[in-house]
XYZ file of C-alpha atoms in Angstrom:
733
model
C -129.811 34.266 96.315
C -126.452 35.384 97.836
C -125.364 39.338 96.564
C -123.328 41.428 96.876
C -125.747 43.846 99.313
C -126.473 40.613 101.002
C -122.789 40.189 101.907
C -122.209 43.861 102.316
C -125.048 43.921 104.677
C -123.844 40.740 106.801
C -120.422 42.177 106.947
C -121.288 45.120 108.172
C -124.269 43.531 110.618
C -121.430 41.653 112.210
C -119.198 44.218 112.446
C -121.333 46.114 114.887
C -121.948 43.269 117.116
C -118.834 42.830 117.445
C -117.925 46.273 118.086
C -120.300 48.494 119.432
C -121.527 48.678 123.520
C -123.773 51.331 123.883
C -124.235 53.246 127.010
C -127.471 55.349 127.590
C -127.842 58.060 130.032
C -130.954 58.495 131.899
C -131.367 61.749 134.017
C -132.447 59.869 136.947
C -132.993 56.268 138.766
C -136.761 56.495 138.206
C -136.559 57.520 134.851
C -133.962 54.773 133.765
C -135.714 51.891 135.400
C -138.750 52.675 132.688
C -136.575 52.865 130.355
C -135.151 49.298 131.048
C -138.320 47.796 131.503
C -139.239 47.702 127.375
C -136.226 45.866 127.043
C -135.651 42.387 127.752
C -133.319 40.335 129.909
C -132.260 43.416 132.142
C -129.895 42.563 135.747
C -129.717 45.782 138.385
C -126.576 46.452 139.087
C -124.382 49.290 141.222
C -125.261 52.321 139.240
C -126.578 51.292 136.418
C -128.570 48.433 134.648
C -127.425 45.733 131.735
C -129.412 45.549 129.020
C -129.667 41.839 126.590
C -131.652 43.164 123.294
C -131.111 42.147 120.154
C -134.172 43.612 118.681
C -132.394 47.253 119.467
C -128.939 46.571 120.765
C -126.143 44.843 119.148
C -123.964 43.547 121.599
C -125.116 44.411 125.783
C -126.264 47.645 126.524
C -125.942 49.804 129.974
C -128.483 51.822 131.040
C -127.018 54.447 133.765
C -128.612 57.697 135.388
C -127.730 61.389 136.179
C -129.271 62.157 139.930
C -130.433 65.742 138.520
C -127.228 67.220 138.043
C -123.617 65.573 138.587
C -121.442 68.043 137.513
C -121.982 71.660 138.120
C -119.809 75.414 137.180
C -117.192 75.914 140.142
C -117.825 78.528 142.623
C -115.580 81.783 142.738
C -112.678 80.620 145.270
C -111.939 77.760 142.832
C -110.580 80.577 140.450
C -108.836 82.802 142.583
C -108.228 82.198 146.564
C -109.183 85.928 146.608
C -112.981 85.146 145.911
C -113.515 83.108 148.778
C -113.685 86.469 150.716
C -116.672 88.824 150.039
C -115.307 92.427 148.991
C -116.381 94.917 146.959
C -112.793 95.435 146.147
C -112.719 91.647 143.999
C -115.259 92.413 141.702
C -116.267 92.348 138.765
C -115.323 87.721 139.352
C -115.123 87.083 135.453
C -112.908 84.210 134.956
C -111.036 83.515 131.849
C -112.495 80.233 131.427
C -115.769 78.856 132.589
C -115.166 74.952 134.622
C -117.079 72.446 136.032
C -116.590 70.594 139.087
C -118.274 66.649 140.658
C -121.258 67.473 142.961
C -119.270 65.391 145.960
C -122.585 64.197 146.803
C -122.908 62.532 144.186
C -119.402 61.306 143.011
C -119.614 57.935 143.330
C -122.593 57.883 140.848
C -120.956 60.549 138.608
C -117.044 57.370 138.841
C -119.433 55.443 137.289
C -121.135 57.290 134.548
C -117.259 57.562 133.612
C -116.443 54.567 133.528
C -119.050 53.424 131.193
C -118.970 56.217 129.015
C -115.012 55.886 128.448
C -115.114 52.633 127.862
C -119.061 53.063 125.317
C -118.541 52.949 121.597
C -122.403 54.472 121.234
C -123.826 57.375 123.505
C -127.552 57.697 124.161
C -129.068 60.902 125.515
C -132.221 59.638 126.697
C -132.176 62.762 129.999
C -135.210 64.655 129.586
C -136.016 66.389 126.276
C -135.032 70.528 126.495
C -132.738 72.096 127.167
C -131.343 70.735 130.804
C -131.491 67.403 129.728
C -129.487 68.561 126.783
C -126.669 70.303 129.886
C -126.844 67.713 132.191
C -125.847 65.186 129.429
C -123.155 67.305 127.927
C -122.162 68.394 131.368
C -121.501 64.981 132.270
C -119.844 63.731 129.220
C -117.047 66.301 128.964
C -116.149 65.884 132.493
C -115.558 62.672 131.814
C -113.240 63.328 129.353
C -114.766 60.419 127.343
C -114.015 61.441 123.477
C -114.513 59.919 119.742
C -117.869 58.143 120.793
C -121.052 58.067 118.520
C -124.017 60.482 120.245
C -127.463 59.728 119.395
C -130.883 61.437 121.186
C -133.835 59.375 122.279
C -136.860 61.652 121.579
C -139.865 60.734 123.030
C -142.986 62.140 125.182
C -144.326 59.962 126.800
C -142.443 57.127 128.813
C -144.629 54.303 128.360
C -143.005 50.861 126.626
C -144.740 51.012 123.094
C -143.037 54.681 123.073
C -139.849 54.037 124.679
C -139.711 51.008 122.267
C -140.183 52.935 118.637
C -137.826 55.853 120.329
C -135.016 54.207 120.756
C -135.719 52.224 117.090
C -135.845 55.766 115.516
C -132.402 57.457 117.511
C -132.131 61.074 116.293
C -128.570 62.476 115.475
C -127.347 64.885 118.364
C -126.764 68.757 116.086
C -130.437 70.078 117.461
C -128.938 68.239 120.974
C -125.368 70.524 121.360
C -127.370 73.623 120.209
C -129.780 73.332 123.052
C -126.916 72.419 125.276
C -125.116 75.603 123.975
C -127.687 77.427 125.060
C -128.024 75.896 128.577
C -124.749 76.587 128.857
C -125.128 80.308 128.131
C -128.342 80.350 130.246
C -125.912 78.324 133.524
C -122.918 81.366 132.513
C -125.068 84.301 132.900
C -126.748 83.533 136.116
C -123.246 83.089 138.095
C -122.034 85.946 136.693
C -125.156 87.954 137.621
C -125.711 85.839 140.827
C -122.245 85.716 141.881
C -121.659 89.454 141.646
C -124.651 90.807 141.622
C -125.222 89.426 145.267
C -122.047 90.382 146.482
C -122.297 93.502 145.411
C -126.000 94.863 146.707
C -125.113 92.348 150.441
C -121.622 94.654 150.566
C -123.265 97.975 150.019
C -125.881 97.182 152.763
C -123.925 95.484 155.190
C -122.058 99.553 154.581
C -125.464 100.463 156.485
C -125.638 98.413 158.678
C -127.795 95.982 157.242
C -126.571 91.901 158.185
C -128.196 90.034 155.555
C -127.462 88.136 152.112
C -129.332 89.147 149.141
C -129.868 86.497 146.175
C -129.917 89.103 142.801
C -131.032 86.840 140.141
C -130.918 87.455 136.172
C -134.701 86.016 136.358
C -135.453 86.423 139.643
C -135.086 90.070 140.376
C -137.440 91.478 138.102
C -140.120 89.333 139.500
C -139.793 90.554 142.308
C -139.456 93.855 141.190
C -142.622 93.106 138.607
C -144.687 91.469 142.265
C -143.420 95.054 144.174
C -144.636 97.235 141.760
C -148.348 96.208 141.558
C -148.276 96.343 145.721
C -146.951 99.623 146.053
C -150.108 99.642 143.585
C -152.643 98.938 145.678
C -150.924 100.141 148.660
C -151.072 104.078 147.182
C -154.493 103.936 145.549
C -157.419 106.042 146.556
C -160.711 104.924 146.219
C -163.405 107.551 145.118
C -166.988 106.665 144.656
C -169.251 107.739 141.991
C -172.380 107.479 141.852
C -174.663 105.447 138.770
C -178.218 105.030 137.413
C -180.140 101.685 138.085
C -183.305 101.123 136.297
C -186.131 99.061 137.507
C -189.029 98.187 134.906
C -192.153 96.503 134.422
C -193.089 94.851 131.586
C -196.801 92.463 130.425
C -195.001 89.692 130.754
C -192.556 90.273 133.968
C -190.058 92.270 135.145
C -186.198 93.142 135.317
C -183.716 95.626 135.937
C -181.144 97.397 133.408
C -177.888 100.335 134.056
C -176.691 102.933 132.336
C -173.552 104.450 131.107
C -173.414 106.750 133.048
C -170.935 107.753 135.990
C -170.680 110.311 138.182
C -167.984 112.040 141.038
C -170.510 113.333 143.315
C -173.960 113.134 144.118
C -174.326 116.710 143.115
C -173.067 116.359 138.942
C -175.692 112.879 139.129
C -178.842 115.093 140.404
C -177.931 118.333 137.769
C -177.990 114.914 135.056
C -181.493 114.176 136.552
C -182.749 117.557 136.210
C -181.324 118.095 132.659
C -183.039 114.437 131.944
C -185.955 115.282 133.623
C -186.067 112.283 136.624
C -186.322 111.928 139.551
C -185.640 109.036 141.601
C -188.074 106.247 143.488
C -190.926 107.686 141.307
C -192.516 105.536 138.985
C -192.121 106.858 135.087
C -192.771 105.745 131.805
C -189.917 105.046 129.251
C -190.101 102.134 126.113
C -188.148 99.579 124.804
C -186.181 100.708 121.568
C -184.032 97.040 120.600
C -184.190 94.030 121.767
C -182.018 91.713 120.276
C -181.431 87.917 120.594
C -178.167 85.913 119.319
C -176.832 82.629 119.415
C -173.402 82.056 121.229
C -170.808 80.056 120.995
C -168.172 78.696 123.412
C -165.257 76.367 122.496
C -163.571 74.049 124.623
C -160.165 75.349 126.140
C -156.816 74.556 123.798
C -155.160 71.214 125.601
C -153.600 72.184 128.594
C -149.248 73.899 128.404
C -147.556 73.638 131.506
C -147.888 77.039 132.683
C -152.180 76.662 131.963
C -152.096 73.508 133.431
C -150.021 75.636 136.379
C -152.679 78.785 136.033
C -155.584 76.108 136.393
C -155.079 74.415 139.574
C -153.320 77.263 141.551
C -156.770 78.746 140.966
C -159.013 75.583 141.430
C -156.965 73.534 144.166
C -154.224 77.104 145.100
C -151.820 74.091 144.077
C -148.865 76.576 143.907
C -146.750 75.532 140.363
C -144.192 74.258 142.014
C -146.405 71.904 143.257
C -148.101 71.152 139.714
C -144.588 70.808 138.312
C -143.688 68.022 140.977
C -147.184 66.529 140.168
C -146.923 65.734 136.772
C -143.719 64.312 137.243
C -145.243 61.724 139.469
C -147.546 61.169 136.514
C -145.303 61.386 133.533
C -142.738 58.650 135.355
C -146.442 56.407 135.794
C -146.628 56.983 132.394
C -150.462 58.038 132.491
C -149.801 61.714 131.496
C -147.208 62.671 128.145
C -144.226 65.303 128.942
C -144.672 67.833 131.390
C -142.722 70.538 130.617
C -144.375 71.815 127.551
C -145.178 75.100 125.822
C -147.244 73.635 123.962
C -151.167 73.603 122.977
C -151.478 71.905 120.439
C -151.136 68.185 118.837
C -150.469 66.128 115.780
C -152.599 63.886 113.408
C -150.706 61.034 115.326
C -151.477 61.843 118.777
C -155.709 62.668 118.090
C -155.399 58.748 115.746
C -154.557 57.616 119.454
C -156.555 59.485 121.308
C -159.910 58.579 119.351
C -158.985 54.994 119.654
C -159.464 55.040 123.327
C -161.974 57.692 124.160
C -164.061 54.751 125.544
C -161.376 54.157 128.122
C -161.200 58.201 128.644
C -165.252 58.588 129.584
C -165.267 55.386 131.897
C -162.418 56.740 134.063
C -165.192 60.038 134.027
C -168.053 58.061 134.469
C -169.410 60.142 131.428
C -171.207 59.207 128.060
C -171.509 61.602 125.552
C -171.497 61.388 121.200
C -168.270 62.499 120.104
C -166.885 64.444 117.357
C -163.923 62.750 115.744
C -162.731 64.862 113.074
C -159.564 66.728 114.044
C -160.117 69.862 114.527
C -156.829 72.801 113.824
C -157.909 74.827 117.143
C -155.676 71.613 118.607
C -154.167 69.286 116.465
C -152.016 71.440 113.983
C -148.995 69.443 113.203
C -147.354 72.960 112.263
C -147.557 74.448 115.586
C -145.586 71.457 117.261
C -141.902 72.237 117.801
C -140.107 69.949 120.548
C -142.990 69.074 122.149
C -146.676 68.751 122.340
C -149.466 69.935 124.170
C -150.430 67.334 127.913
C -152.818 65.125 127.290
C -153.180 61.660 128.820
C -151.272 58.410 127.159
C -152.584 55.149 125.666
C -152.027 53.829 129.038
C -155.188 53.653 130.672
C -155.227 53.481 134.592
C -157.134 50.575 137.023
C -158.885 51.459 139.706
C -156.894 50.540 142.363
C -153.952 52.290 140.091
C -156.441 55.238 140.306
C -157.296 54.680 143.577
C -153.435 54.693 144.752
C -153.146 58.625 143.261
C -152.856 61.247 145.514
C -155.151 64.023 145.654
C -153.051 65.958 144.064
C -152.155 63.639 141.520
C -156.026 62.504 141.489
C -157.035 66.234 140.301
C -154.232 67.212 138.041
C -154.694 63.700 135.815
C -158.761 64.131 135.864
C -158.439 67.876 134.677
C -155.814 67.004 132.405
C -158.494 63.878 131.198
C -161.554 66.543 131.029
C -159.437 69.325 129.166
C -159.169 66.353 126.790
C -161.621 65.028 126.570
C -163.913 67.965 125.787
C -161.955 69.016 122.477
C -164.774 66.100 121.242
C -167.457 66.809 122.684
C -169.851 69.870 121.733
C -169.663 73.925 121.658
C -171.427 75.267 124.954
C -174.055 76.843 123.298
C -176.281 79.831 124.965
C -179.133 82.972 123.043
C -177.753 86.399 125.129
C -180.799 88.799 125.326
C -180.180 92.659 125.268
C -182.519 94.654 126.064
C -181.648 98.348 125.244
C -184.379 100.298 127.686
C -184.942 104.318 127.232
C -186.407 106.394 129.900
C -185.844 109.993 128.934
C -183.359 109.869 126.759
C -181.049 107.924 129.238
C -180.450 104.568 128.020
C -180.627 101.222 130.043
C -179.111 97.670 128.889
C -180.094 94.744 129.983
C -177.974 92.049 129.512
C -179.509 87.920 130.423
C -178.923 84.711 128.934
C -180.501 81.394 128.607
C -178.263 78.186 127.741
C -178.964 76.294 125.245
C -176.751 73.757 125.414
C -173.822 72.763 128.579
C -171.847 70.890 125.154
C -168.286 70.327 126.927
C -168.974 72.312 130.330
C -170.479 68.964 131.187
C -167.245 67.144 131.837
C -166.527 69.903 134.082
C -169.834 70.108 136.589
C -168.674 69.587 139.703
C -165.181 72.099 139.286
C -164.998 75.675 139.104
C -164.552 76.697 135.551
C -161.640 78.858 134.869
C -162.287 80.397 131.371
C -164.137 84.466 130.243
C -167.940 83.169 128.911
C -169.164 86.604 127.812
C -167.192 90.248 127.474
C -170.347 91.801 128.925
C -171.347 89.596 131.492
C -169.501 90.380 135.139
C -170.603 87.486 136.690
C -171.667 84.578 134.000
C -175.074 84.162 136.488
C -178.132 83.364 134.333
C -181.198 86.165 134.482
C -183.476 85.005 133.713
C -185.624 87.706 131.630
C -189.737 88.313 130.708
C -190.829 88.043 126.844
C -190.749 91.510 125.734
C -191.209 93.535 122.193
C -189.232 96.743 120.419
C -191.711 99.557 121.021
C -192.833 98.421 124.286
C -193.739 100.924 126.420
C -192.159 99.968 130.243
C -192.816 101.755 133.792
C -189.404 102.909 135.234
C -188.205 103.107 138.891
C -184.875 104.657 138.818
C -182.451 104.676 141.382
C -179.194 105.463 142.335
C -176.728 103.289 143.255
C -172.980 104.219 144.810
C -169.835 102.225 144.034
C -166.379 102.846 144.586
C -163.509 102.313 142.331
C -161.240 99.411 143.124
C -157.566 98.725 143.616
C -155.585 96.471 140.983
C -155.973 92.928 142.367
C -152.205 91.696 144.214
C -151.256 88.659 142.338
C -151.530 85.055 143.513
C -148.994 82.022 143.519
C -150.781 80.921 139.582
C -150.766 84.266 138.020
C -147.005 84.609 138.635
C -146.741 82.370 135.981
C -148.538 84.686 133.441
C -146.584 87.787 134.502
C -143.876 85.490 133.638
C -144.840 84.479 130.481
C -145.926 87.869 129.326
C -142.525 89.248 130.826
C -145.387 92.641 132.671
C -147.695 93.128 129.913
C -150.506 90.932 130.913
C -153.003 90.659 128.065
C -156.352 89.649 128.325
C -158.356 86.315 128.009
C -159.545 85.839 124.277
C -163.715 85.305 124.654
C -162.294 81.664 123.022
C -160.496 80.495 126.883
C -157.466 80.858 125.061
C -155.264 81.935 128.629
C -152.521 83.942 127.437
C -150.635 84.759 123.958
C -147.287 83.658 123.381
C -145.108 86.558 123.864
C -141.564 86.907 124.807
C -141.126 86.309 129.059
C -138.536 85.461 131.366
C -137.786 82.166 131.910
C -139.071 79.284 130.429
C -142.050 76.624 130.611
C -139.473 74.785 132.785
C -137.903 77.304 134.649
C -140.171 79.450 135.829
C -141.605 76.976 138.680
C -138.134 77.064 140.022
C -137.736 80.812 139.787
C -141.193 81.644 141.955
C -139.886 79.406 144.639
C -135.925 80.602 144.465
C -137.486 84.037 144.869
C -139.379 82.221 148.089
C -136.795 81.129 149.339
C -134.590 84.260 149.834
C -137.617 85.814 151.244
C -138.715 88.172 149.097
C -142.072 86.873 148.810
C -144.075 85.123 150.662
C -147.907 83.304 149.972
C -150.652 83.987 152.458
C -153.776 82.210 151.447
C -152.759 82.136 147.874
C -151.851 85.999 147.394
C -148.860 86.696 146.964
C -147.283 89.643 149.233
C -143.105 91.188 148.512
C -141.459 91.119 151.870
C -139.403 93.662 153.919
C -136.481 91.926 152.443
C -138.326 91.951 149.127
C -138.901 95.952 149.629
C -134.784 96.894 149.884
C -133.704 94.915 147.278
C -136.333 96.092 145.203
C -135.253 100.139 145.863
C -131.684 98.985 145.319
C -132.317 97.924 141.860
C -134.831 100.172 140.593
C -133.795 101.696 137.720
C -131.196 99.219 136.539
C -131.561 97.168 134.316
C -132.377 94.117 137.330
C -135.803 95.813 137.491
C -135.955 95.773 133.841
C -138.662 92.537 132.525
C -138.452 93.587 128.665
C -134.697 93.460 129.468
C -135.200 90.231 130.860
C -137.137 88.966 128.369
C -134.957 89.956 125.510
C -132.059 87.722 127.017
C -134.579 85.266 127.027
C -135.480 85.864 123.572
C -131.134 85.923 122.325
C -130.813 82.692 124.479
C -133.432 81.449 122.344
C -131.553 82.111 118.737
C -128.360 80.593 120.439
C -130.344 77.575 120.446
C -131.633 77.905 116.687
C -128.147 78.503 115.730
C -128.877 82.211 114.937
C -127.379 83.526 118.176
C -123.608 83.507 119.829
C -123.036 82.320 123.188
C -119.746 84.571 123.227
C -121.879 87.982 122.340
C -124.405 87.577 125.264
C -121.825 86.566 127.394
C -120.043 89.539 126.496
C -123.147 91.794 126.753
C -124.022 90.294 130.790
C -120.734 91.160 131.228
C -120.379 94.718 130.129
C -123.717 95.180 132.435
C -122.068 93.566 135.478
C -119.046 95.813 135.434
C -121.720 99.289 134.575
C -123.858 97.830 137.277
C -120.877 97.695 139.963
C -120.062 101.644 139.255
C -123.303 102.872 139.501
C -125.005 100.961 142.284
C -123.108 102.723 145.724
C -124.721 105.949 144.267
C -128.506 103.953 144.185
C -127.904 102.626 147.368
C -127.026 106.220 149.190
C -130.532 107.680 147.775
C -133.208 108.405 150.865
C -135.450 105.698 149.542
C -132.837 103.097 149.844
C -131.437 104.363 153.319
C -135.409 104.668 154.575
C -136.288 101.171 153.176
C -132.799 99.787 155.400
C -133.677 101.916 158.233
C -137.421 100.131 158.037
C -135.678 96.789 158.181
C -133.070 97.362 161.020
C -136.262 98.092 163.612
C -138.393 95.771 162.236
C -135.477 93.033 163.815
C -134.723 95.374 166.714
C -135.372 93.528 169.841
C -134.946 96.519 172.408
C -131.414 97.728 173.738
C -129.242 95.604 174.965
C -129.360 94.973 178.836
C -125.645 94.106 179.107
C -123.478 96.640 177.319
C -126.888 99.425 177.303
C -125.340 100.973 173.617
C -125.765 98.199 171.197
C -129.974 96.999 169.813
C -130.539 93.011 170.051
C -130.766 92.422 167.121
C -132.790 88.868 165.415
C -130.211 86.649 163.517
C -133.556 83.928 163.124
C -131.120 81.725 164.923
C -130.714 83.612 168.335
C -131.081 87.781 168.999
C -127.167 89.250 169.139
C -126.166 92.531 169.817
C -125.575 94.504 166.883
C -122.552 96.013 168.791
C -120.707 92.540 168.570
C -117.441 94.424 166.854
C -116.572 96.834 169.399
C -116.991 93.672 172.172
C -120.437 92.870 173.670
C -120.809 89.578 172.754
C -124.447 88.977 174.770
C -126.911 87.406 172.490
C -130.374 84.503 173.297
C -130.093 81.433 171.816
C -133.634 80.449 170.338
C -134.338 77.178 171.089
C -132.327 76.487 174.224
C -132.167 72.903 175.719
C -134.706 72.261 173.127
C -137.039 74.711 173.907
C -137.953 77.076 171.051
C -138.618 80.169 173.348
C -141.703 82.472 172.903
C -141.635 85.880 171.775
C -143.028 86.339 175.239
C -140.204 84.421 176.114
C -137.378 87.203 174.998
C -139.389 90.234 175.271
C -139.383 88.962 179.217
C -135.776 88.366 179.298
C -134.907 91.840 178.084
C -136.938 93.844 179.577
C -137.029 92.386 182.954
C -133.911 90.230 183.183
C -135.862 86.934 183.838
C -138.565 85.042 182.290
C -141.665 82.933 184.760
C -141.683 79.112 184.583
C -140.806 77.511 181.319
C -141.954 74.070 181.419
C -140.081 71.305 178.058
C -136.420 71.907 178.914
C -134.723 68.338 178.078
C -131.655 67.186 179.182
C -128.247 66.096 177.949
C -129.719 62.552 179.083
C -133.017 63.151 177.795
C -135.326 64.123 180.719
C -136.775 67.209 180.484
C -137.220 69.891 183.299
C -139.024 72.906 184.073
C -136.918 76.147 185.246
C -136.733 80.322 184.770
C -134.630 82.013 182.791
C -132.177 84.496 184.523
C -129.045 86.560 183.010
C -126.365 87.316 184.754
C -123.080 88.799 183.841
C -123.680 88.662 180.269
C -125.381 85.398 180.024
C -128.655 83.317 180.176
C -128.850 80.979 183.249
C -131.442 78.698 184.107
C -132.955 79.604 187.767
C -135.162 76.073 189.209
C -136.949 76.472 192.422
């Protein structure tokens, strides 16, 4: 029977079929390919994929892609030609209106996207489901000049075919997407304002002091470097002090054990006086008694499901992977459809994810070659939809890799994937159980405590039996090793020998590269791990889950920190930056955390871009006024002089006035502006000179014979280098 409603339905369906052309923007080609795999009738074109699939689209659809960002904020000189020259007179640089430009290297792909966008009726933002994905889509969209388009958002946490299809069948509107873009754009502009102005400000002020280097200063980077610098100074200035403790060795009826008194004395004299008061002597047998024997069964639940930051922390401790390596590896596994969305700050999943994990439990067990009785009742510790906002925790997908797929993984991919599977399976396993025994032994009124444990059930820890387990197991266990204790009872008499033990106070531990993630997440307010293995409490921090690894890489690339054997050190250049910004908001992690907090409010429609940028502008003006006075301080002067000395290779052999300064690719005379043009390239005729070669040239005027030079024709030769008439020449035998 034909009804009025069915006629209307057919009319509108026909109109859609005739009218609507859909264009889908992926963030990169690999993502576009993953989407295409979910559709029928796809054809690869130059810069896009054509799709004909009437299950999802009434007409042809086109999947195109960015290559990350296709557009970027303009450089200073594009707003004002005077700003091309670095000068204190041109600060502050605050454009009236921020504008974008197409990145030259990807202009061809931008033109493909532009043509498709302009001709489209419906646009679907299918970039990564984070703030940056929103920023990439809308900055491209506005740059194309496309108008009056219906915009939808694809919101999925996995690139599996069924998840992609489900996502395209349930597209979201773009209200939330626009708020995320607004936050990302505000963040981008604020970073431009701080970076461009503060970098030029400090670079030029220090250049006036004779330091010829470029300082990169950032809203998030600089506080991070300063926190590392503070810890390094604490360690350098730490003075270790000795202390003395008492250890008791006890012989009971059923065996021996050891205990420690809760007493620390700074000197032997103080300890001797204490022993005298208690009528105790060292190394002598004396009777004691057991005052309390306490046995408690303890349980440790499995770790929470991974967010990106907890995975980065664990992977750094286990395999020394840098945070950026973990993110890169996770992205690869995500694109291989083996794990869910990487850039998540959530440790929970919903009932939906839990349900599919239960259905695939046997498959996950086979991957690890383990067997155990699983608890398939959801636990709020892991499964809580109210705690899941944009993304859920990192878990394996429904796609089960076969042996070939696993064997084709790199070592990093394999380690990370197996960690995620283990961490997920642990949720279904039993608790780790042990009996903790505490013995309180008293000798002449001095209490000695002994702690030991007996393992009852390895539980979830059996999944990690061949790996280092990070979680803290017991508040009072120093090394978690199982100490076998004899069977003893309250009131039992024991023979005691008291010994003295000397210790030293220890400095704070330096940061590992993985520890920087926690440092940024807590904005310097480090919190202790909970006994239930919670790695960090959620507090305001620097950056976001998606950006923290990039911030760490940025400060490494700027030469402010270096990583040796996974320990992070601030370089001389980093020290100069920290001395220069000390006392400003750029060194304040708490202030940066507040900035980040306000940016989140913008994403929730509770904050204003105009307010935030106005405050950033005020901060920059204030910084420009106060920075010169700070740069003239003694501490900065000393740091600059130390840096200049570290780069000096001695007096110039030509003018005899200037210092030969290391400029990375060459060593040049500091009297360059006064006419001395002498320099030595670090690489000559394809041969990199050694430090000894350079030293011989500067001190003796010549080197010994050097092998490995290459002529323009590609032939190798050997020769000495000599200085003649202010230049370096080859000298042949």
